[in-house]
Short mmCIF file of C-alpha atoms in Angstrom, two decimals:
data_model
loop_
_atom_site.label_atom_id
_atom_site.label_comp_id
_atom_site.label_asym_id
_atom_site.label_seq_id
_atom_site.Cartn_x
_atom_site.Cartn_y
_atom_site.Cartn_z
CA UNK A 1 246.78 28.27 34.25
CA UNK A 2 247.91 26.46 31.03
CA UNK A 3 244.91 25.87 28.71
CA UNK A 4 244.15 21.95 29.80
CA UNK A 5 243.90 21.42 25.38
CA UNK A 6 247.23 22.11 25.12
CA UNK A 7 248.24 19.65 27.14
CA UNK A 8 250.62 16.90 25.62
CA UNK A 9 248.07 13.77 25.61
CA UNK A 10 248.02 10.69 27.61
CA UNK A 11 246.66 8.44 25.19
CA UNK A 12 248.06 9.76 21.74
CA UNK A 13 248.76 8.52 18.63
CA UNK A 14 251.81 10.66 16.33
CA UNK A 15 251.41 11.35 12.78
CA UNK A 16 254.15 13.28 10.53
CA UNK A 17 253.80 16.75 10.40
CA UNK A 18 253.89 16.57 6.52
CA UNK A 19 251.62 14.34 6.88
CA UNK A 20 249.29 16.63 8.51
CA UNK A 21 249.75 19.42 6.86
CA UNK A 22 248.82 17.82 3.39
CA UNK A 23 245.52 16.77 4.65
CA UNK A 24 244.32 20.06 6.54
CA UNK A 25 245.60 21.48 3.40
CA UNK A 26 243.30 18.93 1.33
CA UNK A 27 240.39 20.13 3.77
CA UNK A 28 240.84 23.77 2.85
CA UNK A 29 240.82 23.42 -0.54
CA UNK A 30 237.46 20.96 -0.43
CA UNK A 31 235.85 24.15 1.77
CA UNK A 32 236.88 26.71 -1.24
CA UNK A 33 239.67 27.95 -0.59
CA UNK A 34 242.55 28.67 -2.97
CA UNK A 35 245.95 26.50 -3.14
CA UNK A 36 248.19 29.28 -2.23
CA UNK A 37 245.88 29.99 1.25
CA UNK A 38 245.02 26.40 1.71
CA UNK A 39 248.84 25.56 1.91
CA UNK A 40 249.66 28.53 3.85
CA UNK A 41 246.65 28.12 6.09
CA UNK A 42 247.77 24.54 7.01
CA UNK A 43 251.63 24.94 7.73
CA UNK A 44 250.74 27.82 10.28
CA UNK A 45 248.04 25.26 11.77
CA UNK A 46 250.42 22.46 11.92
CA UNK A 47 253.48 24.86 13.47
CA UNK A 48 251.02 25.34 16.51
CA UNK A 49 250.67 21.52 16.46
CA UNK A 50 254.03 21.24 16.69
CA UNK A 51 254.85 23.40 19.32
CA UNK A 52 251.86 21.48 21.41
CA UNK A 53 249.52 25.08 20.88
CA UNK A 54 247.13 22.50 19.96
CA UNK A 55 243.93 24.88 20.49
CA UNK A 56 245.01 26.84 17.81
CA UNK A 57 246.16 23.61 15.84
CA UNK A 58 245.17 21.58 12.85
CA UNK A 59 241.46 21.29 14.88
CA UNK A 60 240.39 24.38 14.17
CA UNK A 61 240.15 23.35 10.40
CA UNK A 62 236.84 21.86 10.93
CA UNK A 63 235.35 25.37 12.06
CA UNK A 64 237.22 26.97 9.06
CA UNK A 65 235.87 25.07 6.84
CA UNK A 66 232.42 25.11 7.89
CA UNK A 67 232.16 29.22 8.32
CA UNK A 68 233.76 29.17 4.47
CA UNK A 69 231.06 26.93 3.30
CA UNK A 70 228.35 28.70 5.04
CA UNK A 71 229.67 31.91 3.87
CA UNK A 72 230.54 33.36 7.00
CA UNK A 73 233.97 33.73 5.71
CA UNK A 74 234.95 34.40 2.28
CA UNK A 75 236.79 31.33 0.97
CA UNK A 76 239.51 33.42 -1.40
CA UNK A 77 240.02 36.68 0.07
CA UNK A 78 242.87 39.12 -2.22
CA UNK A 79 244.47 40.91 0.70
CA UNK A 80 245.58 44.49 0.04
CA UNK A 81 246.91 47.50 1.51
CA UNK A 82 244.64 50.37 2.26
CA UNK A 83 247.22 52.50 4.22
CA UNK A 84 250.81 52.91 3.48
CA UNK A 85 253.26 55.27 4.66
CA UNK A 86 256.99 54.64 5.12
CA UNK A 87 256.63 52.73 8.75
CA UNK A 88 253.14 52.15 8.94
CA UNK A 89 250.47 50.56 6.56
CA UNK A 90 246.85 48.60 6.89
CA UNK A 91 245.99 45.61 5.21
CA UNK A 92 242.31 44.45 4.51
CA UNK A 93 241.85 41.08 4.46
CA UNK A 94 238.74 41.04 2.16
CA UNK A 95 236.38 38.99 4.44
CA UNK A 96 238.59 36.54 5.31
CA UNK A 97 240.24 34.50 7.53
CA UNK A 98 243.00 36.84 9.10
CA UNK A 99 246.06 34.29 8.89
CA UNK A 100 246.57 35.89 5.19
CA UNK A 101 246.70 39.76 6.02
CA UNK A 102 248.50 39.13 9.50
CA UNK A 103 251.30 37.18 7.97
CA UNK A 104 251.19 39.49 5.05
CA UNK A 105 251.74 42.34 7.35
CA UNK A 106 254.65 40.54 9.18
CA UNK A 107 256.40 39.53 6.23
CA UNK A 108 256.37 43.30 4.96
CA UNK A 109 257.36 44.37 8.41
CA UNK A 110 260.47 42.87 8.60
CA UNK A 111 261.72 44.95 6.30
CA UNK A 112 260.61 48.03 6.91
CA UNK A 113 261.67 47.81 11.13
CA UNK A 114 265.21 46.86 9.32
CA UNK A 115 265.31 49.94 7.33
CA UNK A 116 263.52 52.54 9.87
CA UNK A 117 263.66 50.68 13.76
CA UNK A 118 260.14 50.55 13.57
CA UNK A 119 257.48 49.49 11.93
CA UNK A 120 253.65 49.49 12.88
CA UNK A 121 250.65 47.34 11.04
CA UNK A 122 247.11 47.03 11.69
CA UNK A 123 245.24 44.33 9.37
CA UNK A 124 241.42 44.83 9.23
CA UNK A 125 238.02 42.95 8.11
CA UNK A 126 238.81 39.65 8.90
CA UNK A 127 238.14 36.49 10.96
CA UNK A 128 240.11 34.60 13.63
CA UNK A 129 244.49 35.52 12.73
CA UNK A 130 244.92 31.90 14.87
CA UNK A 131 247.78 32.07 17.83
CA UNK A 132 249.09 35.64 17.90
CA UNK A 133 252.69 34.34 18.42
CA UNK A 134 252.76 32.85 15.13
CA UNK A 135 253.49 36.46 13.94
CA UNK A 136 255.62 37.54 16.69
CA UNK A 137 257.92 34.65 16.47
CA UNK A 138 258.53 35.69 12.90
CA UNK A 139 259.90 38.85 13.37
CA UNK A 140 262.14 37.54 16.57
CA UNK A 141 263.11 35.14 13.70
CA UNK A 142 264.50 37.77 11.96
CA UNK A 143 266.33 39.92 15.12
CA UNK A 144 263.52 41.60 16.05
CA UNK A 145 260.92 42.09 19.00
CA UNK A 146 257.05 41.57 18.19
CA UNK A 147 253.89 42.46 19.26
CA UNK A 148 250.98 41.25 18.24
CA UNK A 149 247.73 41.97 19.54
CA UNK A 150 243.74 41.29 18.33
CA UNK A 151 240.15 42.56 18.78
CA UNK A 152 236.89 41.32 17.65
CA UNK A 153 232.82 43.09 17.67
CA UNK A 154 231.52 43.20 21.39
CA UNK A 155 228.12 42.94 22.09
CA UNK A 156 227.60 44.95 24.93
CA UNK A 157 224.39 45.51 27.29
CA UNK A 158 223.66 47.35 29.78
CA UNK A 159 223.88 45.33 33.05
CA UNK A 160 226.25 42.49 31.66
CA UNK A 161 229.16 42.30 33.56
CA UNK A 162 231.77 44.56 32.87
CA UNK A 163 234.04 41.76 32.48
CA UNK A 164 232.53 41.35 29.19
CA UNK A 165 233.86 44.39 27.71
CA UNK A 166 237.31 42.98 28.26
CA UNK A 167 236.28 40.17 25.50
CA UNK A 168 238.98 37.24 24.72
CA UNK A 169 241.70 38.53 22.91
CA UNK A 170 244.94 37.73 22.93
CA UNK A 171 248.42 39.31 22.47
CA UNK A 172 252.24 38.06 22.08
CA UNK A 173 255.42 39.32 22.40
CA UNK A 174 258.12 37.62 21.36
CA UNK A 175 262.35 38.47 21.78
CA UNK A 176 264.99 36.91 20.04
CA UNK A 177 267.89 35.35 22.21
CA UNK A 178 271.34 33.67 20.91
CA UNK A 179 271.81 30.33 20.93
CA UNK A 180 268.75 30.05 23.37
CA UNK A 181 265.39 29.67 21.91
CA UNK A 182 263.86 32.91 21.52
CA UNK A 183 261.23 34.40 24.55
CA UNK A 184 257.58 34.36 23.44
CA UNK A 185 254.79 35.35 25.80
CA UNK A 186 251.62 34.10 24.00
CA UNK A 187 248.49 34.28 25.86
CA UNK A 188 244.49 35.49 25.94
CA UNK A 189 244.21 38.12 27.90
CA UNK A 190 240.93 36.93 30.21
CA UNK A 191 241.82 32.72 29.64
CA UNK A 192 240.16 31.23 33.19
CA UNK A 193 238.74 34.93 33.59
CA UNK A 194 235.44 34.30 31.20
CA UNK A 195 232.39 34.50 32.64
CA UNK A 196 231.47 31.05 32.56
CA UNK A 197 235.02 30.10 34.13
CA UNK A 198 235.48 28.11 37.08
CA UNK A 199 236.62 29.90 40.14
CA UNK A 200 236.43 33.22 38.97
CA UNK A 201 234.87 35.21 42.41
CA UNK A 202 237.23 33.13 44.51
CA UNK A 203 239.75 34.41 41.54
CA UNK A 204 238.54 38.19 42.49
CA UNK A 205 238.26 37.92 46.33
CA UNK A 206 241.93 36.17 46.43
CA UNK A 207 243.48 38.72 44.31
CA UNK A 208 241.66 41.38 42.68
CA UNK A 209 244.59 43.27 41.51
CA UNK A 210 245.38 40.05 39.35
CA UNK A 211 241.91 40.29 37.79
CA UNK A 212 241.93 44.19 37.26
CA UNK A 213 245.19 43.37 35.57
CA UNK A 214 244.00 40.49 33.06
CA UNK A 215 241.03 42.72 32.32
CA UNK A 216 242.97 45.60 31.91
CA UNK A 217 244.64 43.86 29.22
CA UNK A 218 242.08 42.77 27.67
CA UNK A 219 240.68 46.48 27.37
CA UNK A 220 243.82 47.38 25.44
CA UNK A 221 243.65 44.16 23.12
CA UNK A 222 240.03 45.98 21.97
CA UNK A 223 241.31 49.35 21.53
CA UNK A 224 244.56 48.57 19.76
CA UNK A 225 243.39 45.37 17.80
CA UNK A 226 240.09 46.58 17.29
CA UNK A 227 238.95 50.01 17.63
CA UNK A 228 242.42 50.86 15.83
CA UNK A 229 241.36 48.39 12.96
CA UNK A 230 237.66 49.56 12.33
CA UNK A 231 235.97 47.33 14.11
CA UNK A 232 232.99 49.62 16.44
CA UNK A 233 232.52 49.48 19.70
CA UNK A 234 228.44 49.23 19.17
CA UNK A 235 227.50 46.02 16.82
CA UNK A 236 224.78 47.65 16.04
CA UNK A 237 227.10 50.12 13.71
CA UNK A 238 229.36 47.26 12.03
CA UNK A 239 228.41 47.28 8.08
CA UNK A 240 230.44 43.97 6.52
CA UNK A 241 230.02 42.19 4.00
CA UNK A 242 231.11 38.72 5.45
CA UNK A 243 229.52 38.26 8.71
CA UNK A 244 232.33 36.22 10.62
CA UNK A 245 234.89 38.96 9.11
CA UNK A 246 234.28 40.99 12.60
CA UNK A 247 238.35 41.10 13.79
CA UNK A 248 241.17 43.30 13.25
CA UNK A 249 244.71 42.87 14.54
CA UNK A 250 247.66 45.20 15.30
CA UNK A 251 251.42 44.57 15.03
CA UNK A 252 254.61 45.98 16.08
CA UNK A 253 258.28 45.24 14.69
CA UNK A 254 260.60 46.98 16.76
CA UNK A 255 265.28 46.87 15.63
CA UNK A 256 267.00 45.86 18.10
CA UNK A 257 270.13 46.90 16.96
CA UNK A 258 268.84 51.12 17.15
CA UNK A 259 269.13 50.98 20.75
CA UNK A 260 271.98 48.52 21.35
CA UNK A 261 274.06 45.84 19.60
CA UNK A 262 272.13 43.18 18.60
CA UNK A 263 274.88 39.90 19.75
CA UNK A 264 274.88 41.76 23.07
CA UNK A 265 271.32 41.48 23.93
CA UNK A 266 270.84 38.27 22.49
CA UNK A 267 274.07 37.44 24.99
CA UNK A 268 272.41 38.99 27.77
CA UNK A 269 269.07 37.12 26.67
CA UNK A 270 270.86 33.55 26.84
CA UNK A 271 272.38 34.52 30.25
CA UNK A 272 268.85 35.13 31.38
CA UNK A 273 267.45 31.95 30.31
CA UNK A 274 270.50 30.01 31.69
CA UNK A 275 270.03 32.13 35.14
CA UNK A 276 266.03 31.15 34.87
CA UNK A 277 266.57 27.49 34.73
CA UNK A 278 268.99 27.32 37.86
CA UNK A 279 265.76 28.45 40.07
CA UNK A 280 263.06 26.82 41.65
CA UNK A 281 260.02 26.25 39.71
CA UNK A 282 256.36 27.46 40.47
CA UNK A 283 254.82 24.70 42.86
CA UNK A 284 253.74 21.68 40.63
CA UNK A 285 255.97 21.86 38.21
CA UNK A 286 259.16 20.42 37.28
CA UNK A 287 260.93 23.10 35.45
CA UNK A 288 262.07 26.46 35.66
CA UNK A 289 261.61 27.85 32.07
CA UNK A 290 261.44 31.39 30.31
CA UNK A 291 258.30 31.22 27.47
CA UNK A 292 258.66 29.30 24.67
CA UNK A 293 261.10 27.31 25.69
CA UNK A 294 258.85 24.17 25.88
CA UNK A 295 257.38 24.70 22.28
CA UNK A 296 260.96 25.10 20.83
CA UNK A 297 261.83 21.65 22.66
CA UNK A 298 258.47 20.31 21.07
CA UNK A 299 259.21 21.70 17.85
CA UNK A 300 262.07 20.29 17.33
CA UNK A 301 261.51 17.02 18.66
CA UNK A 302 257.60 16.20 17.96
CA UNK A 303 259.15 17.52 13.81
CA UNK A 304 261.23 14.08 13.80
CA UNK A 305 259.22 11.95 15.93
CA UNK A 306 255.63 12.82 14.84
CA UNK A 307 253.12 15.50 16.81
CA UNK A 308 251.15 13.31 19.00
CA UNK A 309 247.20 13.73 18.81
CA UNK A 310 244.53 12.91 20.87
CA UNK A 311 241.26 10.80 20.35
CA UNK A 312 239.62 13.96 20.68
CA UNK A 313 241.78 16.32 18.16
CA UNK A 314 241.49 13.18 15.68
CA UNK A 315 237.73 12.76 16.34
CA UNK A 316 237.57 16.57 15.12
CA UNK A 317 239.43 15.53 12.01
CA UNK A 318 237.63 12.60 11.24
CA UNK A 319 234.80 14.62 11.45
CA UNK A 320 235.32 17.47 8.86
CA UNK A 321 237.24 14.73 6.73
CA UNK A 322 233.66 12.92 6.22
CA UNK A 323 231.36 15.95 6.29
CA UNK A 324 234.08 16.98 3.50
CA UNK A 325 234.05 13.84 1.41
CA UNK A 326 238.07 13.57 2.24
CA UNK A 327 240.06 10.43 3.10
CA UNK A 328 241.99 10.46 6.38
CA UNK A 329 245.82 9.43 6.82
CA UNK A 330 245.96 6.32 7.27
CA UNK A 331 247.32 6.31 10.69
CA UNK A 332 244.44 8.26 11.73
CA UNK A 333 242.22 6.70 10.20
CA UNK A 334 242.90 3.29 11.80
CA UNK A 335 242.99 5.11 14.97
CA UNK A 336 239.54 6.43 14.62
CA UNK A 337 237.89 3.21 14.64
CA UNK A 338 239.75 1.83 17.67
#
C-alpha cells in the first residue's frame, strides 16, 4: 500500500521549492542548529517534497526542531570518522540528527566504490537519517547501485508480539538506468504491518508468507543498520549521551562497471522500463511503472510549477513557524487563515 501522506493532495496550495527550502532552513537555524546543517538539512527535506515523499518532507521540521530544543538531539553535531580502512569506514554523528553522517558517508563513498568496486559505510549515534533513498539515489547518480538500510533501540518484552522485534525501519536500493530515470525501491520494511495497523490478521491469514517476508526484512534492517552500528539489542545496555541519538545506518556503493560495461546495463535498464510500461497495471491503478519513476516525473515538474501542500503539511508549518517566532511565506501564510 502507498503511505496515504504521500499522496499528491486534493485541496493544495504550491509554493516554490526555494521558497521552501529558505524557510525550513530559517526554522533550523531558530532551533540551534548551524548554517551549514540547517541548509543542508532543508534541501534534503524539500527533495522528498519534491518527489511527493512528503512523510519524510519539509513536515518533519517541526519534530526536528522541537527534539533540538529539548535536547533530545544535539543541535551542531561535528561528524567524524571512527573507522577507516581502504573500502570501509564508520562515521559518528555526535548525537545528532543522522542526515549529516549518512550523506557524509555517501559522498565519501562514491569515491571509494569508483576506485575499489565497493565500498561499505555504517554511520552510528544518531537520530532519524530521513528517507533512505535520499542516499541511494546519490550514488545511482553517480553510476552506481545503493543500499541503504537503518536500525533504531528496541524495547523488547517478553510476551509482546514478535512482530515488534521487526521494528520500522526502512531500506532502499536504488540502480541507475540511461536515459530512463533511475530504479529506486524505497520503503519501511513493516509499513501497514505495525501493530496498531489496520487489517493486519486478515493480512496474516490471507498470506502469511507475505508477512514472514516484510518481517523478515525488517529483522535484517536491525542487524545491519543497527546491531552493525552499536546500537544493543537490550535498551537497558544503551549508554548515550543524547537520548533521541538511538539509530545507526548502513550503506553500500557497489561499480557497476567491475562486472559489466556500464552503457550496457544502463541500456538494458531503459529496455526494462520501456518493456514495464507496455503491461497492465496492478488493479486500481492507471500505470505500469518501475520505482521512482513517479518521483522523477514529480521532480521535475512540481521544481517549475511549485510542490503542492496540503492544509495539513502547512498547518504543521504554521505551527513550528509560531512556536519558533518565524514568519511564514507569504503564500502560506495567507493560506493558513483560509
Amino acid at each position: 500500500m502507498t503511505n496515504p501522506m504521500n499522496s499528491i493532495p486534493d485541496s493544495q496550495i504550491r509554493i516554490a521549492p526555494d521558497v521552501l527550502r529558505d524557510f525550513v532552513s530559517s526554522l533550523a537555524l531558530k532551533s540551534g542548529m548551524k548554517t551549514d546543517n540547517a541548509e543542508l538539512l532543508a534541501d534534503l527535506l524539500v527533495k522528498n517534497d519534491l518527489r511527493g515523499v512528503y512523510s519524510h518532507g519539509s513536515r518533519q521540521i517541526a519534530t526536528y526542531a522541537r527534539i533540538m530544543r529539548n535536547g533530545s538531539i544535539n543541535p551542531n553535531p561535528e561528524t567524524h570518522m571512527v573507522s577507516d580502512s581502504l573500502t570501509t569506514f564508520v562515521v559518528d554523528g555526535d548525537g545528532g540528527l543522522g542526515y549529516f553522517p549518512a550523506y557524509r558517508a555517501a559522498k565519501e563513498l562514491i569515491g571509494r566504490c569508483k576506485n575499489n568496486g565497493v565500498a561499505v559505510a555504517v554511520t552510528r549515534n544518531h537520530g532519524h537519517i530521513g528517507a533512505a533513498g535520499l542516499y541511494s539515489r546519490m550514488l545511482a547518480e553517480q553510476g552506481l547501485i545503493g543500499y541503504v538500510t537503518s536500525g533504531h533501540q528496541l524495547a523488547l518484552s517478553p510476551g509482546d508480539s514478535v512482530m515488534r522485534a521487526a521494528g520500522g525501519s526502512p531500506m532502499s536500493f536504488a540502480v541507475p538506468s540511461g536515459n530512463a530515470p533511475d530504479m529506486v525501491l524505497d520503503f519501511g520494511a513493516m509499513h501497514d504491518l505495525y501493530e496498531q495497523s489496520p487489517h493486519v490478521d486478515e493480512l496474516f491469514r490471507l498470506a502469511p508468507g507475505l508477512v514472514f517476508r516484510s518481517m523478515g526484512l525488517g529483522f535484517m534492517c536491525q542487524a545491519l543498520g543497527g546491531f552493525l552500528a552499536g546500537v544493543p539489542a537490550e535498551q537497558e545496555r544503551a549508554v548515550r549521551q543524547y537520548e533521541g541519538a538511538n539509530q545507526g545506518a548502513m550503506i553500500i556503493a557497489l561499480d557497476i562497471s567491475r562486472f559489466t560495461p556500464i552503457e550496457s546495463f544502463k541500456q538494458e535498464m531503459d529496455a526494462y522500463m520501456r518493456l514495464t510500461q507496455q503491461m497492465q497495471p496492478m488493479p486500481g491503478y492507471e500505470r505500469a511503472t518501475l520505482p521512482g519513476v513517479l518521483e522523477s516525473e514529480r521532480e521535475r515538474e512540481w521544481s517549475a510549477a511549485g510542490i503542492p501542500l496540503d492544509h495539513n503539511h502547512i498547518e504543521i508549518l504554521k505551527s513550528i513557524a509560531v512556536e519558533l517566532g518565524t514568519e511564514l511565506p507569504s503564500g502560506l501564510n495567507a493560506h493558513s487563515d483560509q
